[in-house]
């Protein structure tokens, strides 16, 4: 009888030491492995864009085929890491809401005027289902155009913002 | 055998049948439903039977039918001795058919299950005789009868005895593969009450007639016990509140008799005499407040508010004070009881839900989700209301009435008697209307339920509605239901708008009586004005409690039914439950053996009919067969979603029934035919099989199921919410997520029930590559219609109507040129067409 193979034995991550990620003259992302294989215009994708943003980054080549999974961004060499983080931050834009100035609804659409880590913004939310509360007070918001916002912990908001938000949860 | 009955006989028997059904239906059903094969034998039959019997021959079985052979309702009789079977037809009256069969010639006894009725048929060496015809209601009784007849005839050395040995032990094997022995009947068949035989309303699930209210109420008390330390003070507070509520009646009498009337008299006398109005009103008697006045005087030296005005203001202050106090006390008590009630609700809900989770799949097949949901929400809160408020209300209202009656009789027993006259009227109307109302509301309740049902089924099926352009049809159907609710509500409103004015009138008539009789007595000098005021005060408060007490019976019944519905869940033992001596197995190898396994869902037809084969650990078994052949059922038996009716399934030498269900299921990974995802993220759904699984493991499992690729292409990756039942991912994606879920926990036994049926061939072959390695060292059951999916299978088992048709490797079966070879050939042809 064979000893059964565990699922986890099957998964291999990209070797952090034998790869380097850089940006070429066209501002495209390039990954180069120590055996000489090189991919240009790669696309990094987060496996857990909400719950684990800096680990398990899947790299796709320009044709959309998977190159492999980076287990942890922080295990990469510092240059690669900086490039990858910069790219991820660009790709995943999710400002943190720090203060809610006003909320008003009409015909089911709620207009939010908020202050975020990236500046003040106004956006509309179409349904309550676009507002998701996670454990530990984290709130994710998707606006009518598909933009994402988050509140790190709504319990820590100032009283006015908190009360305004309560009407939406 | 049974010649057509003559016209006269038919009409006669029909009348008799109707008579016995019409006159005392309930009694009759009780008798018929009793599970006995020794009924009382009518005298005339006994006489006739004895003419046939030998000396010393004893009648062992007497059963009556509820149908005759010509299809009219009525009783025929079947008797059995240790030598013969005797059937009396047409009530066995003289001159009618008697069938006699000698037991020694009996070869088989069969029950022909037909549409709406059954026939008991005896096959002898020469011919076959139909002995009894009965409706489905008597199925249990006749199953038992058949068992006894078989017993009798085989102990009599009939041919049946040998036959029995030869035919397998299949449930119902000797009855043409139908029906199970009564003892083995699987639970869930609840169309009639087991106790009284009355049909059970489908919305209720429990027999409304048989609810033993007192017993249930007693059981409910158990839930109140832990909170007695709150309930008792709250109860005492209620007594105080009720008392204080009544007391101002006495005060108002004092106010009128001791202050207002004397003062009025003084002024009247003064103005009549043309004298100036006196400065000072006379000192008044403090009546029953004498004690209070003395205490106040001793505190303050003299009365702070003296004279009539002082007395007057004191009484008003007492009234205000009491009602403020009562207000405070009521709100404190209200909160206390709400706290108790909510605690009881929560306990009962949690307990019910917890128990629901231990119940086996059967239980859920037989009851619809809405019904179970309403038990946990609606019924539990009704019980809460009853435990927390109902009982205290009874005591409180009775006490209020007693207080008031006592005070009224003390004040003037004559007037009190007069005042009680409208009470019987009130009770009468309350009860009559209450009955009518509850009927109307029951109908209404069901109509509302219909609306929820239609919404719950149509909204999720909206694709189908649109695809077939049936919107108009659905709208009309819905509108029909809203019309029913509309007319139901109007009926209720009709009753309500009659009821309220009548009640008002009765209350008002009581007050008129007080004016009339009380006024009369005042005019006669027999009564004081104060007493009249006191009576009026009580009247306003009298009818509420009377009404609630009248409605009490209704409340008891409702609480009783709710209790029964909740307790039914709590009292249902898990069908698949651990034996006391069941062991936990930690690391199984994965040898599996089916030994003569039988299983039926409905006692009608065996879904698995005597399956035996052996699987070695590490083998991959492909299960093949037409849909409905029993493939899913077979694998569900391994996981013990159901237990076999007969036979055993053995894993590593242990009978599965000796293994703890939990530890068994820990070793098994299942991908069900219609994979179910919970509303949560993809990561949560994959990790569901292994609490605390790391993200690393989740990704690994997803990769093995070839799911990683599509998952990370969702904007939210593994954090994507799949929606209710996984509605936001496609069928193939759902299957891959559930494959990942099944292999994440590294199960020893893997069951793939058409796990890749919604996945395109290319993706499937990728999954196969990944699985090919994972499958090694595990026992795998794979069910697939696409035979290429099973190319790695070590052996194939072909099922046909619940039985093993062929078994062997692909090559062996092709050589055998049987069912499998046939299937293979057809699929190759198909794929050729596709390839074009
Ligand atoms: N829950 C159920 N209740 C009653 N009958 C069922 C139930 N599930 C399956 N059956 C019946 O049992 C037989 C075997 O079904 P199943 O094992 O699902 O077949 P397969 O998986 O081979 O297509 C079918 O005739 C089916 O109608
Ligand atoms: Mg199936």
JSON list of N, CA and C in Angstrom, two decimals, chain B residues 294-350:
[
{"chain": "B", "resi": 294, "resn": "UNK", "atom": "N", "xyz": [-53.80, 59.67, 61.83]},
{"chain": "B", "resi": 294, "resn": "UNK", "atom": "CA", "xyz": [-53.19, 59.73, 63.16]},
{"chain": "B", "resi": 294, "resn": "UNK", "atom": "C", "xyz": [-51.67, 59.74, 63.08]},
{"chain": "B", "resi": 295, "resn": "UNK", "atom": "N", "xyz": [-51.13, 58.87, 62.22]},
{"chain": "B", "resi": 295, "resn": "UNK", "atom": "CA", "xyz": [-49.67, 58.80, 62.08]},
{"chain": "B", "resi": 295, "resn": "UNK", "atom": "C", "xyz": [-49.14, 60.15, 61.61]},
{"chain": "B", "resi": 296, "resn": "UNK", "atom": "N", "xyz": [-49.79, 60.69, 60.57]},
{"chain": "B", "resi": 296, "resn": "UNK", "atom": "CA", "xyz": [-49.31, 61.96, 60.03]},
{"chain": "B", "resi": 296, "resn": "UNK", "atom": "C", "xyz": [-49.35, 63.05, 61.10]},
{"chain": "B", "resi": 297, "resn": "UNK", "atom": "N", "xyz": [-50.47, 63.08, 61.90]},
{"chain": "B", "resi": 297, "resn": "UNK", "atom": "CA", "xyz": [-50.60, 64.10, 62.93]},
{"chain": "B", "resi": 297, "resn": "UNK", "atom": "C", "xyz": [-49.48, 63.97, 63.95]},
{"chain": "B", "resi": 298, "resn": "UNK", "atom": "N", "xyz": [-49.15, 62.69, 64.30]},
{"chain": "B", "resi": 298, "resn": "UNK", "atom": "CA", "xyz": [-48.12, 62.53, 65.33]},
{"chain": "B", "resi": 298, "resn": "UNK", "atom": "C", "xyz": [-46.76, 62.93, 64.78]},
{"chain": "B", "resi": 299, "resn": "UNK", "atom": "N", "xyz": [-46.53, 62.75, 63.45]},
{"chain": "B", "resi": 299, "resn": "UNK", "atom": "CA", "xyz": [-45.26, 63.18, 62.87]},
{"chain": "B", "resi": 299, "resn": "UNK", "atom": "C", "xyz": [-45.13, 64.69, 62.85]},
{"chain": "B", "resi": 300, "resn": "UNK", "atom": "N", "xyz": [-46.20, 65.34, 62.39]},
{"chain": "B", "resi": 300, "resn": "UNK", "atom": "CA", "xyz": [-46.08, 66.79, 62.16]},
{"chain": "B", "resi": 300, "resn": "UNK", "atom": "C", "xyz": [-46.62, 67.62, 63.31]},
{"chain": "B", "resi": 301, "resn": "UNK", "atom": "N", "xyz": [-47.04, 66.96, 64.40]},
{"chain": "B", "resi": 301, "resn": "UNK", "atom": "CA", "xyz": [-47.63, 67.72, 65.51]},
{"chain": "B", "resi": 301, "resn": "UNK", "atom": "C", "xyz": [-49.11, 67.89, 65.28]},
{"chain": "B", "resi": 302, "resn": "UNK", "atom": "N", "xyz": [-49.46, 68.39, 64.12]},
{"chain": "B", "resi": 302, "resn": "UNK", "atom": "CA", "xyz": [-50.88, 68.41, 63.74]},
{"chain": "B", "resi": 302, "resn": "UNK", "atom": "C", "xyz": [-50.94, 68.03, 62.27]},
{"chain": "B", "resi": 303, "resn": "UNK", "atom": "N", "xyz": [-52.10, 67.86, 61.71]},
{"chain": "B", "resi": 303, "resn": "UNK", "atom": "CA", "xyz": [-52.20, 67.53, 60.28]},
{"chain": "B", "resi": 303, "resn": "UNK", "atom": "C", "xyz": [-51.69, 68.70, 59.46]},
{"chain": "B", "resi": 304, "resn": "UNK", "atom": "N", "xyz": [-50.75, 68.43, 58.54]},
{"chain": "B", "resi": 304, "resn": "UNK", "atom": "CA", "xyz": [-50.23, 69.53, 57.72]},
{"chain": "B", "resi": 304, "resn": "UNK", "atom": "C", "xyz": [-51.35, 70.14, 56.86]},
{"chain": "B", "resi": 305, "resn": "UNK", "atom": "N", "xyz": [-52.18, 69.29, 56.36]},
{"chain": "B", "resi": 305, "resn": "UNK", "atom": "CA", "xyz": [-53.30, 69.82, 55.59]},
{"chain": "B", "resi": 305, "resn": "UNK", "atom": "C", "xyz": [-54.56, 69.44, 56.34]},
{"chain": "B", "resi": 306, "resn": "UNK", "atom": "N", "xyz": [-55.12, 70.38, 57.04]},
{"chain": "B", "resi": 306, "resn": "UNK", "atom": "CA", "xyz": [-56.25, 70.01, 57.88]},
{"chain": "B", "resi": 306, "resn": "UNK", "atom": "C", "xyz": [-57.55, 70.39, 57.20]},
{"chain": "B", "resi": 307, "resn": "UNK", "atom": "N", "xyz": [-58.59, 69.97, 57.78]},
{"chain": "B", "resi": 307, "resn": "UNK", "atom": "CA", "xyz": [-59.91, 70.31, 57.28]},
{"chain": "B", "resi": 307, "resn": "UNK", "atom": "C", "xyz": [-60.27, 69.51, 56.05]},
{"chain": "B", "resi": 308, "resn": "UNK", "atom": "N", "xyz": [-61.38, 69.83, 55.45]},
{"chain": "B", "resi": 308, "resn": "UNK", "atom": "CA", "xyz": [-61.84, 69.12, 54.28]},
{"chain": "B", "resi": 308, "resn": "UNK", "atom": "C", "xyz": [-60.86, 69.20, 53.14]},
{"chain": "B", "resi": 309, "resn": "UNK", "atom": "N", "xyz": [-60.33, 70.38, 52.95]},
{"chain": "B", "resi": 309, "resn": "UNK", "atom": "CA", "xyz": [-59.37, 70.55, 51.85]},
{"chain": "B", "resi": 309, "resn": "UNK", "atom": "C", "xyz": [-58.16, 69.68, 52.06]},
{"chain": "B", "resi": 310, "resn": "UNK", "atom": "N", "xyz": [-57.69, 69.65, 53.31]},
{"chain": "B", "resi": 310, "resn": "UNK", "atom": "CA", "xyz": [-56.54, 68.81, 53.63]},
{"chain": "B", "resi": 310, "resn": "UNK", "atom": "C", "xyz": [-56.84, 67.37, 53.31]},
{"chain": "B", "resi": 311, "resn": "UNK", "atom": "N", "xyz": [-57.97, 66.92, 53.77]},
{"chain": "B", "resi": 311, "resn": "UNK", "atom": "CA", "xyz": [-58.36, 65.54, 53.54]},
{"chain": "B", "resi": 311, "resn": "UNK", "atom": "C", "xyz": [-58.44, 65.25, 52.03]},
{"chain": "B", "resi": 312, "resn": "UNK", "atom": "N", "xyz": [-59.11, 66.16, 51.35]},
{"chain": "B", "resi": 312, "resn": "UNK", "atom": "CA", "xyz": [-59.29, 66.04, 49.91]},
{"chain": "B", "resi": 312, "resn": "UNK", "atom": "C", "xyz": [-57.94, 65.92, 49.18]},
{"chain": "B", "resi": 313, "resn": "UNK", "atom": "N", "xyz": [-57.05, 66.88, 49.50]},
{"chain": "B", "resi": 313, "resn": "UNK", "atom": "CA", "xyz": [-55.75, 66.86, 48.81]},
{"chain": "B", "resi": 313, "resn": "UNK", "atom": "C", "xyz": [-54.96, 65.61, 49.17]},
{"chain": "B", "resi": 314, "resn": "UNK", "atom": "N", "xyz": [-55.07, 65.16, 50.43]},
{"chain": "B", "resi": 314, "resn": "UNK", "atom": "CA", "xyz": [-54.34, 63.95, 50.81]},
{"chain": "B", "resi": 314, "resn": "UNK", "atom": "C", "xyz": [-54.78, 62.77, 49.96]},
{"chain": "B", "resi": 315, "resn": "UNK", "atom": "N", "xyz": [-56.06, 62.64, 49.80]},
{"chain": "B", "resi": 315, "resn": "UNK", "atom": "CA", "xyz": [-56.54, 61.50, 49.01]},
{"chain": "B", "resi": 315, "resn": "UNK", "atom": "C", "xyz": [-56.06, 61.59, 47.56]},
{"chain": "B", "resi": 316, "resn": "UNK", "atom": "N", "xyz": [-56.15, 62.79, 46.99]},
{"chain": "B", "resi": 316, "resn": "UNK", "atom": "CA", "xyz": [-55.67, 62.95, 45.61]},
{"chain": "B", "resi": 316, "resn": "UNK", "atom": "C", "xyz": [-54.19, 62.60, 45.53]},
{"chain": "B", "resi": 317, "resn": "UNK", "atom": "N", "xyz": [-53.42, 63.09, 46.55]},
{"chain": "B", "resi": 317, "resn": "UNK", "atom": "CA", "xyz": [-51.99, 62.79, 46.56]},
{"chain": "B", "resi": 317, "resn": "UNK", "atom": "C", "xyz": [-51.74, 61.29, 46.64]},
{"chain": "B", "resi": 318, "resn": "UNK", "atom": "N", "xyz": [-52.52, 60.62, 47.48]},
{"chain": "B", "resi": 318, "resn": "UNK", "atom": "CA", "xyz": [-52.35, 59.17, 47.59]},
{"chain": "B", "resi": 318, "resn": "UNK", "atom": "C", "xyz": [-52.61, 58.52, 46.24]},
{"chain": "B", "resi": 319, "resn": "UNK", "atom": "N", "xyz": [-53.68, 58.98, 45.58]},
{"chain": "B", "resi": 319, "resn": "UNK", "atom": "CA", "xyz": [-53.99, 58.40, 44.26]},
{"chain": "B", "resi": 319, "resn": "UNK", "atom": "C", "xyz": [-52.83, 58.58, 43.30]},
{"chain": "B", "resi": 320, "resn": "UNK", "atom": "N", "xyz": [-52.31, 59.82, 43.25]},
{"chain": "B", "resi": 320, "resn": "UNK", "atom": "CA", "xyz": [-51.18, 60.10, 42.36]},
{"chain": "B", "resi": 320, "resn": "UNK", "atom": "C", "xyz": [-49.99, 59.24, 42.75]},
{"chain": "B", "resi": 321, "resn": "UNK", "atom": "N", "xyz": [-49.73, 59.24, 44.07]},
{"chain": "B", "resi": 321, "resn": "UNK", "atom": "CA", "xyz": [-48.57, 58.48, 44.55]},
{"chain": "B", "resi": 321, "resn": "UNK", "atom": "C", "xyz": [-48.67, 57.02, 44.17]},
{"chain": "B", "resi": 322, "resn": "UNK", "atom": "N", "xyz": [-49.83, 56.44, 44.39]},
{"chain": "B", "resi": 322, "resn": "UNK", "atom": "CA", "xyz": [-49.99, 55.01, 44.10]},
{"chain": "B", "resi": 322, "resn": "UNK", "atom": "C", "xyz": [-49.79, 54.73, 42.61]},
{"chain": "B", "resi": 323, "resn": "UNK", "atom": "N", "xyz": [-50.35, 55.61, 41.78]},
{"chain": "B", "resi": 323, "resn": "UNK", "atom": "CA", "xyz": [-50.23, 55.27, 40.37]},
{"chain": "B", "resi": 323, "resn": "UNK", "atom": "C", "xyz": [-48.79, 55.47, 39.88]},
{"chain": "B", "resi": 324, "resn": "UNK", "atom": "N", "xyz": [-48.09, 56.47, 40.47]},
{"chain": "B", "resi": 324, "resn": "UNK", "atom": "CA", "xyz": [-46.67, 56.61, 40.10]},
{"chain": "B", "resi": 324, "resn": "UNK", "atom": "C", "xyz": [-45.89, 55.39, 40.55]},
{"chain": "B", "resi": 325, "resn": "UNK", "atom": "N", "xyz": [-46.17, 54.94, 41.77]},
{"chain": "B", "resi": 325, "resn": "UNK", "atom": "CA", "xyz": [-45.48, 53.77, 42.31]},
{"chain": "B", "resi": 325, "resn": "UNK", "atom": "C", "xyz": [-45.76, 52.55, 41.43]},
{"chain": "B", "resi": 326, "resn": "UNK", "atom": "N", "xyz": [-47.02, 52.39, 41.06]},
{"chain": "B", "resi": 326, "resn": "UNK", "atom": "CA", "xyz": [-47.40, 51.27, 40.23]},
{"chain": "B", "resi": 326, "resn": "UNK", "atom": "C", "xyz": [-46.70, 51.29, 38.88]},
{"chain": "B", "resi": 327, "resn": "UNK", "atom": "N", "xyz": [-46.60, 52.51, 38.35]},
{"chain": "B", "resi": 327, "resn": "UNK", "atom": "CA", "xyz": [-45.93, 52.68, 37.06]},
{"chain": "B", "resi": 327, "resn": "UNK", "atom": "C", "xyz": [-44.49, 52.18, 37.15]},
{"chain": "B", "resi": 328, "resn": "UNK", "atom": "N", "xyz": [-43.81, 52.65, 38.23]},
{"chain": "B", "resi": 328, "resn": "UNK", "atom": "CA", "xyz": [-42.42, 52.24, 38.42]},
{"chain": "B", "resi": 328, "resn": "UNK", "atom": "C", "xyz": [-42.30, 50.72, 38.57]},
{"chain": "B", "resi": 329, "resn": "UNK", "atom": "N", "xyz": [-43.17, 50.18, 39.44]},
{"chain": "B", "resi": 329, "resn": "UNK", "atom": "CA", "xyz": [-43.11, 48.75, 39.72]},
{"chain": "B", "resi": 329, "resn": "UNK", "atom": "C", "xyz": [-43.38, 47.95, 38.43]},
{"chain": "B", "resi": 330, "resn": "UNK", "atom": "N", "xyz": [-44.36, 48.40, 37.66]},
{"chain": "B", "resi": 330, "resn": "UNK", "atom": "CA", "xyz": [-44.71, 47.68, 36.44]},
{"chain": "B", "resi": 330, "resn": "UNK", "atom": "C", "xyz": [-43.55, 47.67, 35.47]},
{"chain": "B", "resi": 331, "resn": "UNK", "atom": "N", "xyz": [-42.86, 48.79, 35.35]},
{"chain": "B", "resi": 331, "resn": "UNK", "atom": "CA", "xyz": [-41.81, 48.77, 34.35]},
{"chain": "B", "resi": 331, "resn": "UNK", "atom": "C", "xyz": [-40.64, 47.92, 34.81]},
{"chain": "B", "resi": 332, "resn": "UNK", "atom": "N", "xyz": [-40.35, 47.94, 36.11]},
{"chain": "B", "resi": 332, "resn": "UNK", "atom": "CA", "xyz": [-39.28, 47.06, 36.60]},
{"chain": "B", "resi": 332, "resn": "UNK", "atom": "C", "xyz": [-39.66, 45.60, 36.37]},
{"chain": "B", "resi": 333, "resn": "UNK", "atom": "N", "xyz": [-40.92, 45.28, 36.72]},
{"chain": "B", "resi": 333, "resn": "UNK", "atom": "CA", "xyz": [-41.37, 43.91, 36.56]},
{"chain": "B", "resi": 333, "resn": "UNK", "atom": "C", "xyz": [-41.38, 43.52, 35.08]},
{"chain": "B", "resi": 334, "resn": "UNK", "atom": "N", "xyz": [-41.83, 44.45, 34.24]},
{"chain": "B", "resi": 334, "resn": "UNK", "atom": "CA", "xyz": [-41.86, 44.16, 32.81]},
{"chain": "B", "resi": 334, "resn": "UNK", "atom": "C", "xyz": [-40.48, 43.78, 32.31]},
{"chain": "B", "resi": 335, "resn": "UNK", "atom": "N", "xyz": [-39.48, 44.53, 32.73]},
{"chain": "B", "resi": 335, "resn": "UNK", "atom": "CA", "xyz": [-38.13, 44.23, 32.26]},
{"chain": "B", "resi": 335, "resn": "UNK", "atom": "C", "xyz": [-37.66, 42.88, 32.81]},
{"chain": "B", "resi": 336, "resn": "UNK", "atom": "N", "xyz": [-37.98, 42.64, 34.08]},
{"chain": "B", "resi": 336, "resn": "UNK", "atom": "CA", "xyz": [-37.55, 41.36, 34.67]},
{"chain": "B", "resi": 336, "resn": "UNK", "atom": "C", "xyz": [-38.11, 40.18, 33.87]},
{"chain": "B", "resi": 337, "resn": "UNK", "atom": "N", "xyz": [-39.41, 40.26, 33.58]},
{"chain": "B", "resi": 337, "resn": "UNK", "atom": "CA", "xyz": [-40.03, 39.14, 32.88]},
{"chain": "B", "resi": 337, "resn": "UNK", "atom": "C", "xyz": [-39.52, 39.04, 31.44]},
{"chain": "B", "resi": 338, "resn": "UNK", "atom": "N", "xyz": [-39.25, 40.19, 30.82]},
{"chain": "B", "resi": 338, "resn": "UNK", "atom": "CA", "xyz": [-38.70, 40.15, 29.47]},
{"chain": "B", "resi": 338, "resn": "UNK", "atom": "C", "xyz": [-37.34, 39.46, 29.50]},
{"chain": "B", "resi": 339, "resn": "UNK", "atom": "N", "xyz": [-36.59, 39.76, 30.53]},
{"chain": "B", "resi": 339, "resn": "UNK", "atom": "CA", "xyz": [-35.26, 39.15, 30.66]},
{"chain": "B", "resi": 339, "resn": "UNK", "atom": "C", "xyz": [-35.39, 37.63, 30.77]},
{"chain": "B", "resi": 340, "resn": "UNK", "atom": "N", "xyz": [-36.31, 37.20, 31.64]},
{"chain": "B", "resi": 340, "resn": "UNK", "atom": "CA", "xyz": [-36.53, 35.76, 31.79]},
{"chain": "B", "resi": 340, "resn": "UNK", "atom": "C", "xyz": [-36.96, 35.17, 30.46]},
{"chain": "B", "resi": 341, "resn": "UNK", "atom": "N", "xyz": [-37.95, 35.84, 29.83]},
{"chain": "B", "resi": 341, "resn": "UNK", "atom": "CA", "xyz": [-38.48, 35.31, 28.57]},
{"chain": "B", "resi": 341, "resn": "UNK", "atom": "C", "xyz": [-37.41, 35.16, 27.52]},
{"chain": "B", "resi": 342, "resn": "UNK", "atom": "N", "xyz": [-36.59, 36.19, 27.37]},
{"chain": "B", "resi": 342, "resn": "UNK", "atom": "CA", "xyz": [-35.56, 36.12, 26.34]},
{"chain": "B", "resi": 342, "resn": "UNK", "atom": "C", "xyz": [-34.54, 35.04, 26.66]},
{"chain": "B", "resi": 343, "resn": "UNK", "atom": "N", "xyz": [-34.25, 34.87, 27.94]},
{"chain": "B", "resi": 343, "resn": "UNK", "atom": "CA", "xyz": [-33.31, 33.81, 28.31]},
{"chain": "B", "resi": 343, "resn": "UNK", "atom": "C", "xyz": [-33.87, 32.43, 27.97]},
{"chain": "B", "resi": 344, "resn": "UNK", "atom": "N", "xyz": [-35.16, 32.27, 28.24]},
{"chain": "B", "resi": 344, "resn": "UNK", "atom": "CA", "xyz": [-35.78, 30.97, 27.93]},
{"chain": "B", "resi": 344, "resn": "UNK", "atom": "C", "xyz": [-35.76, 30.75, 26.42]},
{"chain": "B", "resi": 345, "resn": "UNK", "atom": "N", "xyz": [-36.13, 31.81, 25.67]},
{"chain": "B", "resi": 345, "resn": "UNK", "atom": "CA", "xyz": [-36.13, 31.68, 24.22]},
{"chain": "B", "resi": 345, "resn": "UNK", "atom": "C", "xyz": [-34.78, 31.23, 23.72]},
{"chain": "B", "resi": 346, "resn": "UNK", "atom": "N", "xyz": [-33.75, 31.90, 24.21]},
{"chain": "B", "resi": 346, "resn": "UNK", "atom": "CA", "xyz": [-32.44, 31.63, 23.68]},
{"chain": "B", "resi": 346, "resn": "UNK", "atom": "C", "xyz": [-32.01, 30.20, 24.00]},
{"chain": "B", "resi": 347, "resn": "UNK", "atom": "N", "xyz": [-32.27, 29.78, 25.25]},
{"chain": "B", "resi": 347, "resn": "UNK", "atom": "CA", "xyz": [-31.91, 28.41, 25.61]},
{"chain": "B", "resi": 347, "resn": "UNK", "atom": "C", "xyz": [-32.62, 27.41, 24.74]},
{"chain": "B", "resi": 348, "resn": "UNK", "atom": "N", "xyz": [-33.93, 27.63, 24.60]},
{"chain": "B", "resi": 348, "resn": "UNK", "atom": "CA", "xyz": [-34.73, 26.68, 23.86]},
{"chain": "B", "resi": 348, "resn": "UNK", "atom": "C", "xyz": [-34.31, 26.66, 22.40]},
{"chain": "B", "resi": 349, "resn": "UNK", "atom": "N", "xyz": [-34.04, 27.83, 21.85]},
{"chain": "B", "resi": 349, "resn": "UNK", "atom": "CA", "xyz": [-33.61, 27.89, 20.46]},
{"chain": "B", "resi": 349, "resn": "UNK", "atom": "C", "xyz": [-32.28, 27.18, 20.27]},
{"chain": "B", "resi": 350, "resn": "UNK", "atom": "N", "xyz": [-31.33, 27.48, 21.15]},
{"chain": "B", "resi": 350, "resn": "UNK", "atom": "CA", "xyz": [-30.03, 26.85, 21.00]},
{"chain": "B", "resi": 350, "resn": "UNK", "atom": "C", "xyz": [-30.12, 25.34, 21.16]}
]
